[in-house]
PDB file of C-alpha atoms and ligand atoms in Angstrom:
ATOM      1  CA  UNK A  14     130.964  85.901 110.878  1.00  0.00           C
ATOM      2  CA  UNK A  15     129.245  88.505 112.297  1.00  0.00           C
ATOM      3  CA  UNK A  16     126.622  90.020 109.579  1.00  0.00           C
ATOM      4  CA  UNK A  17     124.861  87.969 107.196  1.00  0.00           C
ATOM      5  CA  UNK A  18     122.702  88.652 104.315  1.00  0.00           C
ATOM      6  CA  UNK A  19     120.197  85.943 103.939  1.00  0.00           C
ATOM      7  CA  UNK A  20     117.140  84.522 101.545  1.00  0.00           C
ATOM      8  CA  UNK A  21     113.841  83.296 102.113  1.00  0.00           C
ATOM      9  CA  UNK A  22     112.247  80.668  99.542  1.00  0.00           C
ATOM     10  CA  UNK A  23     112.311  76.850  99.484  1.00  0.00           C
ATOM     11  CA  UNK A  24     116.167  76.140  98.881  1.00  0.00           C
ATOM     12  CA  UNK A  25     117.367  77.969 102.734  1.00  0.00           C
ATOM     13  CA  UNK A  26     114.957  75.612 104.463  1.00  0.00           C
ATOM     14  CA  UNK A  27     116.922  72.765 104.986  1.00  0.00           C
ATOM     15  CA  UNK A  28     120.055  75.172 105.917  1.00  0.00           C
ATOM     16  CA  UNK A  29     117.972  77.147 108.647  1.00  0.00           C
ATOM     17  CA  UNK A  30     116.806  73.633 110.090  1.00  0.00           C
ATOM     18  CA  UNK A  31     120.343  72.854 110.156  1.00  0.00           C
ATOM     19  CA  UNK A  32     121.454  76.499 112.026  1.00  0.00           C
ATOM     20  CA  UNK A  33     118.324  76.270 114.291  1.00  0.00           C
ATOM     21  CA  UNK A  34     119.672  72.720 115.506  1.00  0.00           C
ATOM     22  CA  UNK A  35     123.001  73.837 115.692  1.00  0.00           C
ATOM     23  CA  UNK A  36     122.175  76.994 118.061  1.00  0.00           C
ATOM     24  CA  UNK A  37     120.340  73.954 120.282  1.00  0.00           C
ATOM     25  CA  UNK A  38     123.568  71.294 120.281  1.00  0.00           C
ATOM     26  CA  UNK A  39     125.613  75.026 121.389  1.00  0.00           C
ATOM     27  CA  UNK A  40     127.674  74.910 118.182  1.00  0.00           C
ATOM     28  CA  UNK A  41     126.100  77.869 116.965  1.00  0.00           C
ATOM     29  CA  UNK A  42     125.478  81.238 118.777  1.00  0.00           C
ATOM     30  CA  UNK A  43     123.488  84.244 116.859  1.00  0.00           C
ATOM     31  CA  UNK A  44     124.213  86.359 119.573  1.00  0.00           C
ATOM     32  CA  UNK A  45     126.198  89.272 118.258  1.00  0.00           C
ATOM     33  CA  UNK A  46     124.751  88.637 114.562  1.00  0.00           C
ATOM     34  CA  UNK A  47     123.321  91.015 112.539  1.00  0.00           C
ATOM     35  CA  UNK A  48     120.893  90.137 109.572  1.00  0.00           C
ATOM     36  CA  UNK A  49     119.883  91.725 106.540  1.00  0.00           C
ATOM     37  CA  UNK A  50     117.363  89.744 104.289  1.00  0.00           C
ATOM     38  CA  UNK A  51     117.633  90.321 100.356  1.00  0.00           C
ATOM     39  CA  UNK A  52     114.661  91.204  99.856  1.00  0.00           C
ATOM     40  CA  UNK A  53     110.405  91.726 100.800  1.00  0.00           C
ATOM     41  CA  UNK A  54     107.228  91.838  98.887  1.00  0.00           C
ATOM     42  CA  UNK A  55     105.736  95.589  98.750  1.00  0.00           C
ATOM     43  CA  UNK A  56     102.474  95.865 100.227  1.00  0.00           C
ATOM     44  CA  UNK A  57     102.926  92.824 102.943  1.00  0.00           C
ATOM     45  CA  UNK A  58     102.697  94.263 106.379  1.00  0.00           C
ATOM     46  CA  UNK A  59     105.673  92.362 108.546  1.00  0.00           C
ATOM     47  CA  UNK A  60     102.675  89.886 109.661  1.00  0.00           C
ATOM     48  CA  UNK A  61     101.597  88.989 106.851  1.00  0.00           C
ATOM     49  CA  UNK A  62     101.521  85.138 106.600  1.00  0.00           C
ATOM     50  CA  UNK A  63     103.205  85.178 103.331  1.00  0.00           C
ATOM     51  CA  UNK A  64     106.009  88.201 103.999  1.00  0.00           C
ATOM     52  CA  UNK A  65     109.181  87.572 103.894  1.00  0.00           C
ATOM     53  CA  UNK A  66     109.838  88.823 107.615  1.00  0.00           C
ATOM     54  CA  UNK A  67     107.207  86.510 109.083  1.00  0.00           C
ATOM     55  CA  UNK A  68     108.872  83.521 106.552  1.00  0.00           C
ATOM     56  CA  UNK A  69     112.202  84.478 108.345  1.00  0.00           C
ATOM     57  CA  UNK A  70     110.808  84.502 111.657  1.00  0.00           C
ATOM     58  CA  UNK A  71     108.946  81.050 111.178  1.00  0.00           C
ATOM     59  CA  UNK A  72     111.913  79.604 109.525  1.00  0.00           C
ATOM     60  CA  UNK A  73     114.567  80.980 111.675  1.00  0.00           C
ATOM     61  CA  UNK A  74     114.605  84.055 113.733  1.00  0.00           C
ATOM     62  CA  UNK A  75     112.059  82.717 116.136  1.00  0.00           C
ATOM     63  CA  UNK A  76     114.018  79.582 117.432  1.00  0.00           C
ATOM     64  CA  UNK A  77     118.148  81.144 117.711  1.00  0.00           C
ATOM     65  CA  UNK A  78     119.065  83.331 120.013  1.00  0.00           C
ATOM     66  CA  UNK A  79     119.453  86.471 117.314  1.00  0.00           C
ATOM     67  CA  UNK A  80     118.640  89.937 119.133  1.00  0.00           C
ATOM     68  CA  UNK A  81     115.377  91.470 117.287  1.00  0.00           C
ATOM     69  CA  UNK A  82     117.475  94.653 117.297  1.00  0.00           C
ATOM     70  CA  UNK A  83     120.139  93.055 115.129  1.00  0.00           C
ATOM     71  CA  UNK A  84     117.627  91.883 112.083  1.00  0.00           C
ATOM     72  CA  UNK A  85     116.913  94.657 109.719  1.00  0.00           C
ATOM     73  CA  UNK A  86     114.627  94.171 106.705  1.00  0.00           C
ATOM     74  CA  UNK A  87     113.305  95.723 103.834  1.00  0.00           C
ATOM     75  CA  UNK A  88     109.690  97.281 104.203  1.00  0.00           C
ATOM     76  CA  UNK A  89     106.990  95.613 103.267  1.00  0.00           C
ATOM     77  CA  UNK A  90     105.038  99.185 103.306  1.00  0.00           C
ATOM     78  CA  UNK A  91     107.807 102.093 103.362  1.00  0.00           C
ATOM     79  CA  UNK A  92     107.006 105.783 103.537  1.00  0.00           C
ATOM     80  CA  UNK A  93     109.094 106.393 100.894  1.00  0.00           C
ATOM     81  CA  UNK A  94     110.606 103.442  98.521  1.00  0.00           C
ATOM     82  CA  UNK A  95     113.970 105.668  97.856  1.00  0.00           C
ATOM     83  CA  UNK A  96     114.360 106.652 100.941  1.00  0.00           C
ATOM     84  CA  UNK A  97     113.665 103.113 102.431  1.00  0.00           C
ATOM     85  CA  UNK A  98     116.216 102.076  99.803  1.00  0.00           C
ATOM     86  CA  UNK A  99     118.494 104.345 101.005  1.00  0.00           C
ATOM     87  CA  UNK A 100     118.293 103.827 104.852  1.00  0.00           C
ATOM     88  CA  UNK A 101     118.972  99.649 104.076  1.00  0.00           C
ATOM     89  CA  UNK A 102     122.045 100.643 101.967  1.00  0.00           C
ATOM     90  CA  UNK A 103     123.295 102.973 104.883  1.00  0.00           C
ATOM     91  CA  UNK A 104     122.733 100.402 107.510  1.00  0.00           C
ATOM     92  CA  UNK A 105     124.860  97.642 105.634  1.00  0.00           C
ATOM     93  CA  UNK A 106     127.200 100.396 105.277  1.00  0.00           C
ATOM     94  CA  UNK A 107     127.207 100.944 108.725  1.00  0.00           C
ATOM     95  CA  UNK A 108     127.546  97.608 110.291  1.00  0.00           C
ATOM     96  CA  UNK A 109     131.109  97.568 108.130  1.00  0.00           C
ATOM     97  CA  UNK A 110     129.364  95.855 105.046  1.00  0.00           C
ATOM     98  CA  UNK A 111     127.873  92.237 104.707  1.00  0.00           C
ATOM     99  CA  UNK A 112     130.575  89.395 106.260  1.00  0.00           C
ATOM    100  CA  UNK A 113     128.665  86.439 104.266  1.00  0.00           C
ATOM    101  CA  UNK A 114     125.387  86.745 101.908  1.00  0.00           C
ATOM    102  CA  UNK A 115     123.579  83.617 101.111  1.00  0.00           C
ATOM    103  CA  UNK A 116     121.670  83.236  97.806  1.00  0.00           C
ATOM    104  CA  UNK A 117     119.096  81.082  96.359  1.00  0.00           C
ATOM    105  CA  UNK A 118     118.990  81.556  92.404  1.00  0.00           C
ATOM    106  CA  UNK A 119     115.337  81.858  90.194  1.00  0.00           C
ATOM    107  CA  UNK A 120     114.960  79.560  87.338  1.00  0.00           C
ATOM    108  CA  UNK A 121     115.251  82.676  84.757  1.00  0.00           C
ATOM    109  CA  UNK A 122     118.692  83.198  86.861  1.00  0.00           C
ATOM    110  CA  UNK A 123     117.642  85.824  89.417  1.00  0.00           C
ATOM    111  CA  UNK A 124     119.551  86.287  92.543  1.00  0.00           C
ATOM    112  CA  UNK A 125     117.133  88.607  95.321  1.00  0.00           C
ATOM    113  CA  UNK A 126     114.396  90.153  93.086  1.00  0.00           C
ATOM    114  CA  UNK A 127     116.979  91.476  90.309  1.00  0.00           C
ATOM    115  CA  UNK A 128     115.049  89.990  87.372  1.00  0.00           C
ATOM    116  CA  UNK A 129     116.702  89.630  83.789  1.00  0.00           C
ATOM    117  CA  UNK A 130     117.516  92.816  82.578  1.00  0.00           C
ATOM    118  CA  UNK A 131     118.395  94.480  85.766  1.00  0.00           C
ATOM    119  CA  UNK A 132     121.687  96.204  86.011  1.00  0.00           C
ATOM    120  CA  UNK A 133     124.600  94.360  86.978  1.00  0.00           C
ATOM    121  CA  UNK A 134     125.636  97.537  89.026  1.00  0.00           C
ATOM    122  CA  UNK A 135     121.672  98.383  90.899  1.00  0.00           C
ATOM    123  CA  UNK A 136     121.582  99.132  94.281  1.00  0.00           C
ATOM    124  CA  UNK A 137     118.911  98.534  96.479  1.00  0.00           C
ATOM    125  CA  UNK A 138     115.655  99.083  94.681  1.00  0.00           C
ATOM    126  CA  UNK A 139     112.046  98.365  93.607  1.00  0.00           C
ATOM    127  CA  UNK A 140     111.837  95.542  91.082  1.00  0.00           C
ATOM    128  CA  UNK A 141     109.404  94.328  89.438  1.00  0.00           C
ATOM    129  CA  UNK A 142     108.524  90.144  89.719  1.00  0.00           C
ATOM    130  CA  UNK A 143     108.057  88.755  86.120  1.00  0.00           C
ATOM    131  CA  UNK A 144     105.376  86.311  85.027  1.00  0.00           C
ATOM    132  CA  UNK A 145     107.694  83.236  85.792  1.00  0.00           C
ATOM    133  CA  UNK A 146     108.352  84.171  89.193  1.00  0.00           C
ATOM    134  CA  UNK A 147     105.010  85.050  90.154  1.00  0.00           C
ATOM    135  CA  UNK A 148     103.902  81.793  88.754  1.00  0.00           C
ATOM    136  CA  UNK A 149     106.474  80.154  90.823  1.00  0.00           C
ATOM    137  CA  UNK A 150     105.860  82.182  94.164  1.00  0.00           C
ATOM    138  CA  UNK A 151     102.101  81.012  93.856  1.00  0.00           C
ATOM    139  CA  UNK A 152     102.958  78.028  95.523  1.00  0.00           C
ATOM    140  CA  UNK A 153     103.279  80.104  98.755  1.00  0.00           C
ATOM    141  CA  UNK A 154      99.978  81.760  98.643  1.00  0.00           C
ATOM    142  CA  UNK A 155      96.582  80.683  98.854  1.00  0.00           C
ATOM    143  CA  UNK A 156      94.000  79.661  96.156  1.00  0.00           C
ATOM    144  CA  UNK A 157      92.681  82.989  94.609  1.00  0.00           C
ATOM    145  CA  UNK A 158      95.429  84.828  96.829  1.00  0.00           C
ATOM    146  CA  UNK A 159      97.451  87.313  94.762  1.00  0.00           C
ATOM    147  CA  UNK A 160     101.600  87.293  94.482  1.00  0.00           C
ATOM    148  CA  UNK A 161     102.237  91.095  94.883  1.00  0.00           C
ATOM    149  CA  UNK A 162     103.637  92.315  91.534  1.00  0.00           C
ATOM    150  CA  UNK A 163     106.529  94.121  93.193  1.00  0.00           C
ATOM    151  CA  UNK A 164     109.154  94.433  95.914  1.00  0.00           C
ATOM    152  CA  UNK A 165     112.074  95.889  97.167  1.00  0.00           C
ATOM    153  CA  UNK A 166     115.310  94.149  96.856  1.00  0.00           C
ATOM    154  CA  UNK A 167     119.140  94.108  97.133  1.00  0.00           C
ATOM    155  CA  UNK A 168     120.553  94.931  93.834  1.00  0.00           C
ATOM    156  CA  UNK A 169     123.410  93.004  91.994  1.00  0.00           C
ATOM    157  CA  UNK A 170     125.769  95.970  93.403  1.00  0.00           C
ATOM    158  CA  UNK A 171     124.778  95.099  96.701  1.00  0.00           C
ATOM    159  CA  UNK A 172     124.854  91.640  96.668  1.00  0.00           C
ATOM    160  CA  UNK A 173     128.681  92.046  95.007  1.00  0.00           C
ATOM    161  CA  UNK A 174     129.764  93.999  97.669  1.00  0.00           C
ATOM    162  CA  UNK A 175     129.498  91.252 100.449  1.00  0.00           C
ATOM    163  CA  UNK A 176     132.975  89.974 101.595  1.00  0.00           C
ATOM    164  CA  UNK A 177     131.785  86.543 100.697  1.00  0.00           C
ATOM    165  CA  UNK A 178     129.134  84.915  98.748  1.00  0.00           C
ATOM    166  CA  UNK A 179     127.472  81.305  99.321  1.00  0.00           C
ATOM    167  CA  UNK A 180     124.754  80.432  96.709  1.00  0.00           C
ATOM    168  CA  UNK A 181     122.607  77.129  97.269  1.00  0.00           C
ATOM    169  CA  UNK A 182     120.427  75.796  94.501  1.00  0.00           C
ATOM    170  CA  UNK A 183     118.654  72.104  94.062  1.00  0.00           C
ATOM    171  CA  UNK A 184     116.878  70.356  91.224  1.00  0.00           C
ATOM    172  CA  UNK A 185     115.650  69.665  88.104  1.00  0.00           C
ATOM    173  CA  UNK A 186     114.235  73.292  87.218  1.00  0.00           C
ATOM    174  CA  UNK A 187     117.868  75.285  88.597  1.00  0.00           C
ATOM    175  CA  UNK A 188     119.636  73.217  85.893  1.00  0.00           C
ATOM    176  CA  UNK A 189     119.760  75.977  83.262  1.00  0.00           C
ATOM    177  CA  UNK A 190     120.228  79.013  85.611  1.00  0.00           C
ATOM    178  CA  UNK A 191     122.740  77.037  87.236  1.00  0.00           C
ATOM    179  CA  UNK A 192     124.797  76.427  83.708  1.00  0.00           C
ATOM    180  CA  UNK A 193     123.941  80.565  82.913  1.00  0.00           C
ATOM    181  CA  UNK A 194     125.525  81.284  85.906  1.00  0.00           C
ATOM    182  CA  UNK A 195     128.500  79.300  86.238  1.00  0.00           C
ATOM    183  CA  UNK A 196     129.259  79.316  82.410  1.00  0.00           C
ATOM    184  CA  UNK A 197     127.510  81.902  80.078  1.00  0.00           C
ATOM    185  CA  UNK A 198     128.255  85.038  79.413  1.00  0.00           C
ATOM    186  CA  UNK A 199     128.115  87.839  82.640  1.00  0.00           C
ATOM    187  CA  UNK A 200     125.151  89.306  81.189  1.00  0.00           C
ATOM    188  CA  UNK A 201     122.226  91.201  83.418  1.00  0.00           C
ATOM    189  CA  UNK A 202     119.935  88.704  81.207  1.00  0.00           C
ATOM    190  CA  UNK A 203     121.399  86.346  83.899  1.00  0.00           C
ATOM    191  CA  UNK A 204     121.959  88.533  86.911  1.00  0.00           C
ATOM    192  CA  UNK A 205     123.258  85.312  88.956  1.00  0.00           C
ATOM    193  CA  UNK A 206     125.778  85.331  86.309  1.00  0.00           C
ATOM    194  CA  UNK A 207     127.464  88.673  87.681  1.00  0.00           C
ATOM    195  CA  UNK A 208     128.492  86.461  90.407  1.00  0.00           C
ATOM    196  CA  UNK A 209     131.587  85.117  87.862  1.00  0.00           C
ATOM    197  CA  UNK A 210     132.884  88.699  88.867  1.00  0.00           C
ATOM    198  CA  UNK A 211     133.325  88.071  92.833  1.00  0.00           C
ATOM    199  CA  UNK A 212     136.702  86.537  94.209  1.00  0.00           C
ATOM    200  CA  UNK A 213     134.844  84.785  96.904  1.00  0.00           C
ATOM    201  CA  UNK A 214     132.117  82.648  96.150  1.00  0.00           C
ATOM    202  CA  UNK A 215     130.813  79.089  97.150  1.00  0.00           C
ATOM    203  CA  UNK A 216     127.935  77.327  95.213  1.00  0.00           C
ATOM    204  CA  UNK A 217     126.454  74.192  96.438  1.00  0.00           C
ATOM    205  CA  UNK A 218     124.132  72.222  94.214  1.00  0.00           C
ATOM    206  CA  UNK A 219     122.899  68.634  93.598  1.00  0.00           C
ATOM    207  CA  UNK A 220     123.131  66.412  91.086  1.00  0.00           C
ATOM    208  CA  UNK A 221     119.842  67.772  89.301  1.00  0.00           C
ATOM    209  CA  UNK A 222     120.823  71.342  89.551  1.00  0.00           C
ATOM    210  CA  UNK A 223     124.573  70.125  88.171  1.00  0.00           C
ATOM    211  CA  UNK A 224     122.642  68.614  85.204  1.00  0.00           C
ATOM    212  CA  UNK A 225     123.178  70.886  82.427  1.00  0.00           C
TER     213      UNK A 225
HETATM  214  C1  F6R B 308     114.475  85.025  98.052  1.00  0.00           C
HETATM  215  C2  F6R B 308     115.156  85.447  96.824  1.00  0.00           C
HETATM  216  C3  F6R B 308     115.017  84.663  95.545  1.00  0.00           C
HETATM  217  C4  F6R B 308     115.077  83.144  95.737  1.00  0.00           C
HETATM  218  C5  F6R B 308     114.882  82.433  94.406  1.00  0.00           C
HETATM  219  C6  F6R B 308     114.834  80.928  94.568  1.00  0.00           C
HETATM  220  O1  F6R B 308     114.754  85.915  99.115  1.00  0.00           O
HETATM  221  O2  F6R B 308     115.780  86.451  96.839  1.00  0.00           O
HETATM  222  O3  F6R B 308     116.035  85.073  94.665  1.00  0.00           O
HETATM  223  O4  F6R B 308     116.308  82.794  96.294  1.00  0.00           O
HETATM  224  O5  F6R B 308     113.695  82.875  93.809  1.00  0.00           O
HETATM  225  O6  F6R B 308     113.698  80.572  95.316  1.00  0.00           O
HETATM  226  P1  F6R B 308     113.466  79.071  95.814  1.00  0.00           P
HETATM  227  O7  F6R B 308     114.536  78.770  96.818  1.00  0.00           O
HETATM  228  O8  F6R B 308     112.101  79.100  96.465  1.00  0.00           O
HETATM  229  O9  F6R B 308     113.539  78.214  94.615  1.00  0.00           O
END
């Protein structure tokens, strides 16, 4: 596999543990990957403690051997959010497309930042974070430290486009999004949903995310 499109949040944690100690037993080499990330809070400079670029490089980046020159991310503080849109687009495009994306899923069924409602055909794009997953981000910032409202993500499109798809997900609180996706109707109310529409996808869940 040669480029990946990855997430940040809780779920990936264990999985990046798991890369990082394979890259030190030599069973895993990063050196001729390429990364895209799904998505990045607007506003967060790249240093920002809770960005998604410094989460990547904390979690992963910083301990394999991936070139900095190979990881490209969404802007945290673009020039312009079309054209910044636009340039990520262009630079999957370029690298031949995404070889294997990895998803975590929202409890309201997002996959990236593409809330319910978004189209099941957006690009790359600024989206809006809804009540339930600022509430849920929280847990990453501070006391009296404020989720940013918006970001720039993948859209469904994009994510659909990737040659294959591996989506993790884990407990109690997954259980309906998990049933939505896997189940219910493809409906943008459920954007993970639009998955059911890919030949090539792998979902991995425990017993308390398999609960409904
Ligand atoms: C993160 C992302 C989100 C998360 C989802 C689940 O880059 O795009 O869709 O995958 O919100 O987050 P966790 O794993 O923290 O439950």
């Amino acid at each position: 596999c040669r480029v990946l499109g990855l997430p940040t949040g809780s779920t990936p944690v264990a999985l990046y543990k798991e890369a990082i100690a394979g890259v030190r037993r030599g069973e895993l080499d990063f050196s001729a990957v390429h990364t895209f990330n799904l998505d990045e809070y607007l506003g967060l400079p790249p240093e920002h403690p809770q960005s998604y670029r410094r989460f990547m490089a904390e979690n992963l980046f910083n301990h394999v051997n991936i070139k900095a020159e190979n990881i490209d991310f969404l802007s945290g503080l673009p020039a312009g959010i079309a054209a910044e849109c636009a340039r990520y687009e262009k630079a999957i495009q370029a690298l031949g497309g995404i070889d294997l994306q990895i998803l975590g899923i929202g409890r309201d069924g997002h996959i990236g930042f593409n809330e319910p409602g978004t189209s099941l055909a957006s690009r790359t794009h600024e989206a809006t974070l809804t009540q339930e997953t600022i509430a849920d981000n929280q847990r990453f910032f501070g006391a009296g430290e404020e989720v940013p409202r918006w970001s720039l993500t993948m859209g469904v499109g994009t994510i659909l486009d990737a040659r294959e798809i591996l989506l993790l997900a884990t407990g109690a609180s997954k259980a309906e999004a998990v049933a939505a996706m896997i189940e219910g109707p493809v409906s943008s109310l459920c954007t993970a949903s639009a998955l059911q529409l890919h030949a090539k996808v792998t979902i991995i869940i425990d017993a308390a995310a398999a609960a409904r």
